[in-house]
Amino acid sequence: MNQTQTEIETLSSASTVYGLPVEIFTAAIRTREIARKSCSKYASPIRPGTDAYFEVIEALAALSEPYGWTQTHQDLISRIVSPCGRYRIMASQGTHQTGMPGLNPRSTRKRGAATANALSRQTVIVGTEEPSVIETIPIVLLMYRDPHLKVVRSELSLPIGLGSDGHMNEWSIRKILPEVDLTHPTPSNDKVDKEAPIKIDVALKRQY
């Protein structure tokens, strides 16, 4: 049971979150589903999920780059990092409670020391001309694909480390993203051109 008081906010498609348009995250999730669909019937059972995971990471990196975000693969955990280095977003599969404000989600895969380290807040020095010390804030893009409703529910949440069972199951902040409807429009097997930034009418802000 979640014993932590969690701050929950529901975002719209027109919102910005941590300096990025929400549409960047929903667009990345769509590329994830395209990757899942593109696997042939001869593929290994684990391939659709694996391909989907790497596609969402790649899409996030490409779509956030125009906003000054960068990518890191420290300890083989891929994350996107905000321009000031404070916010660090990784992706994970969540349970069916993901994206539902009234329920408490958890990560589906058991995690180890590398993830525990990635989820810890660390003090780092950023900048060269005028260096400053900041505390990093780890954020998880938690996703769940509902096979019955044909939607992907997701959220950007701040975990409170790993539980004793190796899963993320407690959150200090949960920002619920809009559902991605997998039936309208239906994702195709065509690859999304992640080199071409999506058109989003949001003013560019770099205070993050």
Coordinates of N, CA and C in Angstrom, one line a residue:
M1 N 0.8 -1.2 0.0 CA 0.0 0.0 0.0 C 0.9 1.2 0.0
N2 N 0.4 2.3 -0.8 CA 1.2 3.5 -0.8 C 0.9 4.3 0.4
Q3 N 2.0 4.5 1.2 CA 1.9 5.3 2.4 C 2.3 6.8 2.2
T4 N 2.7 7.1 1.0 CA 3.1 8.5 0.8 C 2.0 9.4 0.3
Q5 N 2.0 10.6 0.7 CA 1.1 11.6 0.2 C 1.5 12.0 -1.1
T6 N 0.8 11.7 -2.2 CA 1.2 11.9 -3.5 C 0.4 13.1 -4.1
E7 N 1.2 14.0 -4.8 CA 0.6 15.2 -5.5 C 0.3 14.7 -6.9
I8 N -1.0 14.8 -7.3 CA -1.4 14.3 -8.6 C -2.0 15.5 -9.4
E9 N -1.6 15.6 -10.7 CA -2.1 16.6 -11.6 C -2.4 15.9 -12.9
T10 N -3.5 16.3 -13.5 CA -4.0 15.7 -14.8 C -3.7 16.8 -15.8
L11 N -2.9 16.4 -16.8 CA -2.5 17.4 -17.9 C -3.4 17.2 -19.1
S12 N -3.5 18.3 -19.9 CA -4.2 18.2 -21.2 C -3.1 18.2 -22.3
S13 N -3.6 18.0 -23.5 CA -2.7 17.9 -24.6 C -2.0 19.3 -24.9
A14 N -2.7 20.4 -24.4 CA -2.1 21.7 -24.6 C -1.2 22.1 -23.5
S15 N -1.0 21.3 -22.5 CA -0.1 21.6 -21.4 C 1.4 21.5 -21.8
T16 N 2.2 22.1 -20.9 CA 3.6 21.9 -20.9 C 4.0 21.3 -19.6
V17 N 5.0 20.5 -19.6 CA 5.4 19.8 -18.4 C 7.0 19.7 -18.3
Y18 N 7.5 20.2 -17.3 CA 9.0 20.3 -17.2 C 9.6 21.0 -18.4
G19 N 8.9 22.0 -18.9 CA 9.5 22.7 -20.0 C 9.3 22.1 -21.4
L20 N 8.5 21.0 -21.5 CA 8.3 20.3 -22.8 C 6.8 20.3 -23.0
P21 N 6.4 20.4 -24.3 CA 5.0 20.2 -24.6 C 4.5 18.8 -24.3
V22 N 3.4 18.6 -23.8 CA 2.8 17.3 -23.5 C 2.8 16.4 -24.8
E23 N 2.5 17.1 -25.9 CA 2.4 16.4 -27.2 C 3.7 15.6 -27.6
I24 N 4.8 16.1 -27.1 CA 6.1 15.3 -27.3 C 6.0 13.9 -26.8
F25 N 5.4 13.8 -25.6 CA 5.3 12.5 -24.9 C 4.3 11.6 -25.6
T26 N 3.1 12.2 -26.0 CA 2.1 11.4 -26.7 C 2.6 10.9 -28.1
A27 N 3.4 11.8 -28.8 CA 3.9 11.5 -30.1 C 5.0 10.3 -29.9
A28 N 5.8 10.4 -28.9 CA 6.8 9.3 -28.6 C 6.1 8.0 -28.4
I29 N 5.0 8.0 -27.6 CA 4.2 6.8 -27.3 C 3.6 6.2 -28.6
R30 N 3.2 7.1 -29.5 CA 2.7 6.6 -30.8 C 3.8 5.8 -31.6
T31 N 5.0 6.4 -31.6 CA 6.1 5.7 -32.3 C 6.3 4.3 -31.6
R32 N 6.2 4.3 -30.3 CA 6.3 3.0 -29.6 C 5.3 2.0 -30.1
E33 N 4.1 2.4 -30.3 CA 3.1 1.4 -30.8 C 3.3 1.0 -32.2
I34 N 3.9 2.0 -33.0 CA 4.2 1.6 -34.4 C 5.3 0.5 -34.4
A35 N 6.3 0.7 -33.5 CA 7.3 -0.3 -33.4 C 6.7 -1.7 -33.0
R36 N 5.8 -1.7 -32.1 CA 5.2 -2.9 -31.7 C 4.4 -3.6 -32.8
K37 N 3.7 -2.8 -33.6 CA 3.0 -3.4 -34.7 C 3.8 -3.9 -35.9
S38 N 5.0 -3.3 -36.0 CA 5.9 -3.6 -37.1 C 6.6 -5.0 -37.0
C39 N 6.5 -5.6 -35.8 CA 7.1 -6.9 -35.7 C 6.3 -8.0 -36.4
S40 N 7.0 -8.9 -37.1 CA 6.3 -9.9 -37.9 C 5.8 -11.0 -36.9
K41 N 5.0 -11.9 -37.5 CA 4.5 -13.1 -36.6 C 5.7 -14.0 -36.3
Y42 N 6.8 -13.9 -36.9 CA 8.0 -14.8 -36.7 C 8.9 -14.2 -35.6
A43 N 8.6 -13.0 -35.1 CA 9.4 -12.4 -34.1 C 9.4 -13.1 -32.8
S44 N 10.4 -13.0 -32.0 CA 10.4 -13.5 -30.7 C 9.3 -12.9 -29.8
P45 N 8.7 -13.6 -28.9 CA 7.6 -13.0 -28.1 C 8.0 -11.7 -27.3
I46 N 9.3 -11.6 -27.0 CA 9.8 -10.5 -26.3 C 10.1 -9.3 -27.2
R47 N 10.2 -9.5 -28.5 CA 10.7 -8.4 -29.4 C 9.7 -7.2 -29.4
P48 N 8.4 -7.4 -29.5 CA 7.5 -6.2 -29.6 C 7.7 -5.3 -28.5
G49 N 7.8 -5.8 -27.2 CA 8.0 -5.0 -26.1 C 9.3 -4.3 -26.1
T50 N 10.4 -5.1 -26.5 CA 11.7 -4.5 -26.5 C 11.9 -3.4 -27.5
D51 N 11.3 -3.7 -28.7 CA 11.4 -2.7 -29.8 C 10.6 -1.4 -29.4
A52 N 9.5 -1.6 -28.7 CA 8.6 -0.5 -28.3 C 9.4 0.4 -27.3
Y53 N 10.1 -0.2 -26.4 CA 10.8 0.5 -25.3 C 11.9 1.4 -26.0
F54 N 12.7 0.8 -26.9 CA 13.8 1.5 -27.5 C 13.3 2.6 -28.4
E55 N 12.1 2.4 -29.1 CA 11.6 3.4 -29.9 C 11.1 4.6 -29.2
V56 N 10.5 4.4 -28.0 CA 10.0 5.5 -27.2 C 11.1 6.4 -26.7
I57 N 12.2 5.7 -26.3 CA 13.4 6.4 -25.8 C 14.0 7.2 -27.0
E58 N 14.1 6.6 -28.1 CA 14.7 7.3 -29.3 C 13.9 8.5 -29.7
A59 N 12.5 8.3 -29.7 CA 11.6 9.4 -30.1 C 11.7 10.5 -29.1
L60 N 11.7 10.2 -27.8 CA 11.8 11.3 -26.8 C 13.1 12.1 -27.0
A61 N 14.2 11.4 -27.3 CA 15.4 12.1 -27.4 C 15.4 13.1 -28.6
A62 N 14.8 12.6 -29.7 CA 14.8 13.4 -31.0 C 13.8 14.5 -30.8
L63 N 12.6 14.3 -30.3 CA 11.6 15.3 -30.2 C 11.9 16.4 -29.1
S64 N 12.7 16.0 -28.1 CA 13.0 17.0 -27.1 C 14.3 17.8 -27.4
E65 N 15.1 17.3 -28.4 CA 16.3 18.0 -28.7 C 16.2 19.5 -29.1
P66 N 15.2 19.8 -29.9 CA 15.0 21.2 -30.2 C 14.7 22.1 -29.0
Y67 N 14.4 21.6 -27.9 CA 14.1 22.3 -26.7 C 15.3 22.3 -25.8
G68 N 16.5 21.9 -26.3 CA 17.7 21.9 -25.5 C 18.0 20.7 -24.7
W69 N 17.1 19.7 -24.8 CA 17.3 18.5 -24.0 C 18.4 17.6 -24.6
T70 N 19.1 16.9 -23.8 CA 20.1 15.9 -24.3 C 19.8 14.5 -23.9
Q71 N 20.6 13.6 -24.3 CA 20.4 12.2 -23.9 C 21.6 11.6 -23.2
T72 N 21.4 10.8 -22.2 CA 22.5 10.1 -21.6 C 22.2 8.6 -21.4
H73 N 23.2 7.8 -21.4 CA 23.1 6.3 -21.3 C 23.9 5.8 -20.1
Q74 N 24.0 6.6 -19.0 CA 24.8 6.2 -17.9 C 24.2 4.9 -17.3
D75 N 25.2 4.0 -17.0 CA 24.8 2.7 -16.4 C 23.9 1.9 -17.4
L76 N 23.9 2.2 -18.7 CA 23.1 1.6 -19.7 C 21.6 1.9 -19.5
I77 N 21.3 3.0 -18.8 CA 19.9 3.4 -18.6 C 19.7 4.7 -19.4
S78 N 18.9 4.6 -20.5 CA 18.7 5.8 -21.3 C 17.8 6.8 -20.7
R79 N 18.2 8.1 -20.7 CA 17.4 9.1 -20.1 C 17.5 10.4 -21.0
I80 N 16.5 11.2 -21.0 CA 16.7 12.6 -21.5 C 16.9 13.5 -20.4
V81 N 17.7 14.5 -20.6 CA 18.1 15.5 -19.6 C 17.8 16.9 -20.0
S82 N 17.2 17.6 -19.1 CA 16.8 19.0 -19.3 C 18.0 19.9 -19.5
P83 N 17.9 21.1 -20.2 CA 19.0 21.9 -20.5 C 19.9 22.3 -19.3
C84 N 19.3 22.4 -18.1 CA 20.0 22.8 -16.9 C 20.6 21.6 -16.2
G85 N 20.2 20.4 -16.6 CA 20.6 19.1 -16.0 C 19.8 18.7 -14.8
R86 N 18.8 19.4 -14.5 CA 18.0 19.1 -13.2 C 17.1 17.9 -13.5
Y87 N 16.3 17.9 -14.5 CA 15.3 16.9 -14.8 C 15.8 15.8 -15.7
R88 N 15.7 14.5 -15.3 CA 16.2 13.4 -16.0 C 15.1 12.4 -16.1
I89 N 14.6 12.1 -17.4 CA 13.4 11.3 -17.6 C 13.8 10.0 -18.2
M90 N 13.4 8.9 -17.6 CA 13.6 7.5 -18.1 C 12.2 7.0 -18.4
A91 N 12.1 5.8 -19.1 CA 10.9 5.2 -19.4 C 10.8 3.8 -18.7
S92 N 9.5 3.5 -18.4 CA 9.3 2.2 -17.8 C 7.9 1.7 -18.1
Q93 N 7.7 0.4 -18.2 CA 6.4 -0.2 -18.3 C 5.7 -0.2 -16.9
G94 N 4.4 0.2 -16.9 CA 3.7 0.3 -15.6 C 2.6 -0.7 -15.6
T95 N 2.0 -0.9 -14.4 CA 0.8 -1.8 -14.3 C -0.4 -1.1 -14.7
H96 N -1.6 -1.8 -14.7 CA -2.8 -1.3 -15.3 C -3.3 0.0 -14.5
Q97 N -2.8 0.2 -13.3 CA -3.2 1.4 -12.6 C -2.5 2.7 -13.1
T98 N -1.6 2.5 -14.0 CA -0.9 3.7 -14.6 C -1.9 4.6 -15.3
G99 N -1.7 5.9 -15.1 CA -2.5 6.9 -15.7 C -3.9 7.1 -15.1
M100 N -4.1 6.4 -14.0 CA -5.4 6.5 -13.3 C -5.2 7.2 -11.9
P101 N -5.7 8.4 -11.8 CA -5.4 9.2 -10.6 C -5.8 8.5 -9.3
G102 N -6.9 7.7 -9.3 CA -7.4 7.2 -8.1 C -6.7 5.9 -7.6
L103 N -5.8 5.4 -8.4 CA -5.1 4.1 -8.1 C -3.6 4.4 -8.1
N104 N -2.9 3.4 -7.5 CA -1.4 3.6 -7.3 C -0.7 2.6 -8.3
P105 N 0.0 3.1 -9.3 CA 0.7 2.2 -10.2 C 2.1 1.7 -9.6
R106 N 2.6 0.7 -10.3 CA 4.0 0.3 -10.0 C 4.7 -0.1 -11.3
S107 N 6.0 -0.2 -11.3 CA 6.7 -0.7 -12.5 C 6.5 -2.2 -12.5
T108 N 6.6 -2.7 -13.8 CA 6.3 -4.2 -13.9 C 7.6 -5.0 -13.8
R109 N 8.7 -4.4 -14.1 CA 10.0 -5.2 -14.1 C 10.7 -4.9 -12.8
K110 N 11.3 -6.0 -12.2 CA 12.1 -5.8 -11.1 C 13.4 -5.1 -11.5
R111 N 13.8 -4.1 -10.7 CA 15.0 -3.3 -11.1 C 16.1 -3.6 -10.1
G112 N 17.3 -3.2 -10.5 CA 18.5 -3.5 -9.7 C 19.2 -2.2 -9.3
A113 N 20.5 -2.4 -9.0 CA 21.3 -1.3 -8.4 C 21.5 -0.1 -9.4
A114 N 21.6 -0.4 -10.7 CA 21.7 0.7 -11.6 C 20.5 1.6 -11.6
T115 N 19.3 1.0 -11.6 CA 18.1 1.8 -11.6 C 18.0 2.6 -10.2
A116 N 18.3 1.9 -9.1 CA 18.3 2.5 -7.8 C 19.2 3.8 -7.8
N117 N 20.3 3.7 -8.4 CA 21.2 4.8 -8.5 C 20.6 5.9 -9.4
A118 N 20.0 5.5 -10.5 CA 19.4 6.5 -11.4 C 18.2 7.2 -10.8
L119 N 17.6 6.6 -9.8 CA 16.4 7.2 -9.2 C 16.8 8.0 -8.0
S120 N 18.0 8.0 -7.6 CA 18.4 8.8 -6.4 C 18.7 10.2 -6.8
R121 N 18.4 11.1 -6.0 CA 18.7 12.5 -6.3 C 20.2 12.8 -6.0
Q122 N 20.9 13.4 -7.0 CA 22.3 13.5 -6.9 C 22.6 15.0 -7.0
T123 N 23.7 15.4 -6.4 CA 24.2 16.8 -6.6 C 25.3 16.8 -7.6
V124 N 25.0 17.6 -8.7 CA 26.0 17.7 -9.8 C 26.4 19.1 -10.1
I125 N 27.5 19.3 -10.7 CA 27.9 20.6 -11.1 C 27.7 20.8 -12.6
V126 N 27.0 21.8 -13.0 CA 26.7 22.1 -14.4 C 27.2 23.4 -14.8
G127 N 27.4 23.6 -16.1 CA 27.9 24.8 -16.7 C 29.5 24.9 -16.6
T128 N 30.0 25.7 -17.5 CA 31.5 25.8 -17.6 C 31.9 27.3 -17.2
E129 N 31.3 28.2 -17.9 CA 31.6 29.6 -17.6 C 31.2 30.1 -16.2
E130 N 30.0 29.7 -15.8 CA 29.5 30.0 -14.5 C 28.9 28.7 -13.9
P131 N 29.8 27.9 -13.4 CA 29.3 26.6 -12.9 C 28.4 26.8 -11.7
S132 N 27.4 25.9 -11.6 CA 26.4 25.9 -10.5 C 26.2 24.5 -10.0
V133 N 25.8 24.4 -8.8 CA 25.5 23.1 -8.2 C 24.0 22.9 -8.1
I134 N 23.5 21.8 -8.6 CA 22.0 21.6 -8.6 C 21.8 20.1 -8.1
E135 N 20.6 19.9 -7.7 CA 20.1 18.6 -7.3 C 19.3 18.0 -8.4
T136 N 19.7 16.8 -8.9 CA 18.9 16.2 -10.0 C 17.6 15.7 -9.5
I137 N 16.6 15.7 -10.4 CA 15.3 15.1 -10.1 C 14.9 14.0 -11.1
P138 N 14.9 12.8 -10.6 CA 14.6 11.7 -11.5 C 13.1 11.6 -11.8
I139 N 12.7 11.4 -13.0 CA 11.3 11.3 -13.4 C 11.2 10.1 -14.3
V140 N 10.0 9.4 -14.1 CA 9.8 8.2 -14.9 C 8.5 8.4 -15.8
L141 N 8.7 8.1 -17.1 CA 7.6 8.1 -18.0 C 7.0 6.7 -17.9
L142 N 6.0 6.5 -17.1 CA 5.4 5.2 -16.9 C 4.2 5.0 -17.9
M143 N 4.2 3.8 -18.5 CA 3.2 3.6 -19.6 C 2.6 2.2 -19.4
Y144 N 1.3 2.2 -19.8 CA 0.5 0.9 -19.8 C -0.4 0.9 -21.0
R145 N -0.3 -0.2 -21.8 CA -1.1 -0.4 -23.0 C -2.3 -1.2 -22.6
D146 N -3.5 -0.7 -22.7 CA -4.7 -1.4 -22.3 C -5.2 -2.1 -23.5
P147 N -5.1 -3.4 -23.6 CA -5.5 -4.2 -24.8 C -7.0 -4.2 -25.0
H148 N -7.8 -3.9 -24.0 CA -9.2 -4.0 -24.1 C -9.8 -2.7 -24.6
L149 N -9.3 -1.6 -23.9 CA -9.8 -0.2 -24.3 C -9.0 0.3 -25.5
K150 N -7.9 -0.3 -25.9 CA -7.1 0.1 -27.0 C -6.6 1.5 -26.8
V151 N -6.0 1.8 -25.7 CA -5.4 3.1 -25.4 C -4.1 2.8 -24.6
V152 N -3.3 3.8 -24.6 CA -2.1 3.8 -23.8 C -2.2 4.8 -22.7
R153 N -2.2 4.4 -21.5 CA -2.3 5.4 -20.4 C -0.8 5.6 -19.9
S154 N -0.5 6.9 -19.6 CA 0.9 7.2 -19.2 C 0.9 8.3 -18.2
E155 N 2.0 8.5 -17.5 CA 2.2 9.6 -16.6 C 3.7 9.8 -16.4
L156 N 4.0 11.0 -16.0 CA 5.4 11.4 -15.6 C 5.4 11.5 -14.1
S157 N 6.1 10.6 -13.5 CA 6.0 10.5 -12.0 C 7.4 10.5 -11.4
L158 N 7.4 11.0 -10.2 CA 8.7 11.1 -9.4 C 8.6 10.0 -8.4
P159 N 9.4 8.9 -8.6 CA 9.4 7.8 -7.7 C 10.2 8.1 -6.4
I160 N 9.8 7.4 -5.4 CA 10.6 7.5 -4.1 C 11.4 6.2 -4.0
G161 N 12.4 6.2 -4.9 CA 13.4 5.0 -4.9 C 12.7 3.8 -5.3
L162 N 13.3 2.6 -5.0 CA 12.8 1.3 -5.2 C 12.3 0.7 -4.0
G163 N 11.2 -0.1 -4.1 CA 10.7 -0.8 -2.9 C 11.6 -2.0 -2.6
S164 N 11.3 -2.7 -1.5 CA 12.1 -3.8 -1.1 C 12.0 -5.0 -2.1
D165 N 10.9 -4.9 -3.0 CA 10.8 -6.0 -4.0 C 11.4 -5.6 -5.3
G166 N 12.1 -4.5 -5.4 CA 12.8 -4.1 -6.6 C 11.9 -3.3 -7.6
H167 N 10.7 -3.0 -7.2 CA 9.8 -2.2 -8.1 C 9.6 -0.8 -7.6
M168 N 9.3 0.1 -8.5 CA 8.9 1.4 -8.2 C 7.4 1.4 -7.8
N169 N 7.0 1.7 -6.6 CA 5.6 1.7 -6.3 C 5.2 2.8 -5.4
E170 N 6.1 3.8 -5.1 CA 5.7 4.9 -4.3 C 6.1 6.2 -5.1
W171 N 5.3 7.2 -5.1 CA 5.5 8.4 -5.9 C 5.2 9.6 -5.1
S172 N 6.1 10.7 -5.3 CA 5.8 11.9 -4.6 C 4.9 12.8 -5.5
I173 N 5.1 12.8 -6.8 CA 4.4 13.6 -7.7 C 4.0 12.7 -8.9
R174 N 2.7 12.8 -9.4 CA 2.3 12.1 -10.6 C 1.6 13.1 -11.5
K175 N 2.1 13.2 -12.7 CA 1.5 14.1 -13.7 C 0.9 13.2 -14.8
I176 N -0.4 13.1 -14.8 CA -1.1 12.2 -15.7 C -1.2 12.8 -17.1
L177 N -0.7 12.0 -18.1 CA -0.8 12.5 -19.4 C -2.1 12.1 -20.1
P178 N -2.4 12.7 -21.2 CA -3.6 12.3 -21.9 C -3.5 10.9 -22.5
E179 N -4.6 10.2 -22.5 CA -4.6 8.8 -23.1 C -4.2 8.9 -24.6
V180 N -3.5 7.9 -25.1 CA -3.2 7.8 -26.5 C -4.2 6.8 -27.1
D181 N -5.1 7.2 -27.9 CA -6.1 6.3 -28.5 C -5.4 5.6 -29.7
L182 N -5.4 4.3 -29.6 CA -4.7 3.5 -30.6 C -5.6 3.2 -31.8
T183 N -6.9 3.7 -31.8 CA -7.8 3.4 -32.9 C -8.0 4.6 -33.7
H184 N -7.6 5.8 -33.3 CA -7.9 7.0 -34.0 C -6.7 8.0 -33.8
P185 N -5.9 8.2 -34.8 CA -5.8 7.3 -36.0 C -5.1 6.1 -35.7
T186 N -5.3 5.0 -36.5 CA -4.6 3.8 -36.2 C -3.2 3.9 -36.6
P187 N -2.2 3.6 -35.7 CA -0.8 3.6 -36.1 C -0.5 2.7 -37.3
S188 N 0.3 3.1 -38.2 CA 0.6 2.3 -39.4 C 2.0 1.6 -39.1
N189 N 2.4 0.8 -40.1 CA 3.7 0.2 -40.0 C 4.8 1.1 -40.5
D190 N 4.5 2.3 -41.0 CA 5.5 3.2 -41.5 C 6.2 3.8 -40.3
K191 N 7.5 3.9 -40.5 CA 8.4 4.5 -39.5 C 8.1 6.0 -39.4
V192 N 8.1 6.5 -38.3 CA 8.0 8.0 -38.1 C 9.3 8.6 -38.3
D193 N 9.3 9.8 -39.0 CA 10.6 10.5 -39.2 C 10.9 11.3 -38.0
K194 N 11.7 10.8 -37.1 CA 12.0 11.5 -35.8 C 12.9 12.6 -36.0
E195 N 13.5 12.7 -37.2 CA 14.4 13.8 -37.5 C 13.6 15.1 -37.8
A196 N 12.3 14.9 -38.2 CA 11.5 16.1 -38.5 C 10.7 16.4 -37.2
P197 N 11.0 17.6 -36.6 CA 10.3 17.9 -35.3 C 8.8 18.1 -35.6
I198 N 8.0 17.6 -34.6 CA 6.6 17.8 -34.7 C 6.2 19.2 -34.5
K199 N 5.1 19.7 -35.2 CA 4.7 21.1 -35.1 C 3.9 21.3 -33.9
I200 N 4.4 22.0 -32.9 CA 3.7 22.3 -31.7 C 3.8 23.8 -31.4
D201 N 2.6 24.5 -31.3 CA 2.6 25.9 -31.1 C 2.7 26.2 -29.6
V202 N 4.0 26.1 -29.1 CA 4.2 26.4 -27.7 C 5.5 27.2 -27.7
A203 N 5.5 28.3 -26.9 CA 6.7 29.2 -26.9 C 7.8 28.4 -26.2
L204 N 9.0 28.6 -26.8 CA 10.2 27.9 -26.3 C 10.7 28.6 -25.0
K205 N 10.8 27.8 -23.9 CA 11.2 28.4 -22.7 C 12.4 27.5 -22.2
R206 N 13.5 28.1 -21.8 CA 14.6 27.3 -21.3 C 15.0 27.5 -19.9
Q207 N 14.0 27.9 -19.1 CA 14.3 28.1 -17.6 C 14.6 26.8 -16.9
Y208 N 14.3 25.7 -17.6 CA 14.6 24.4 -17.0 C 16.0 24.0 -17.2

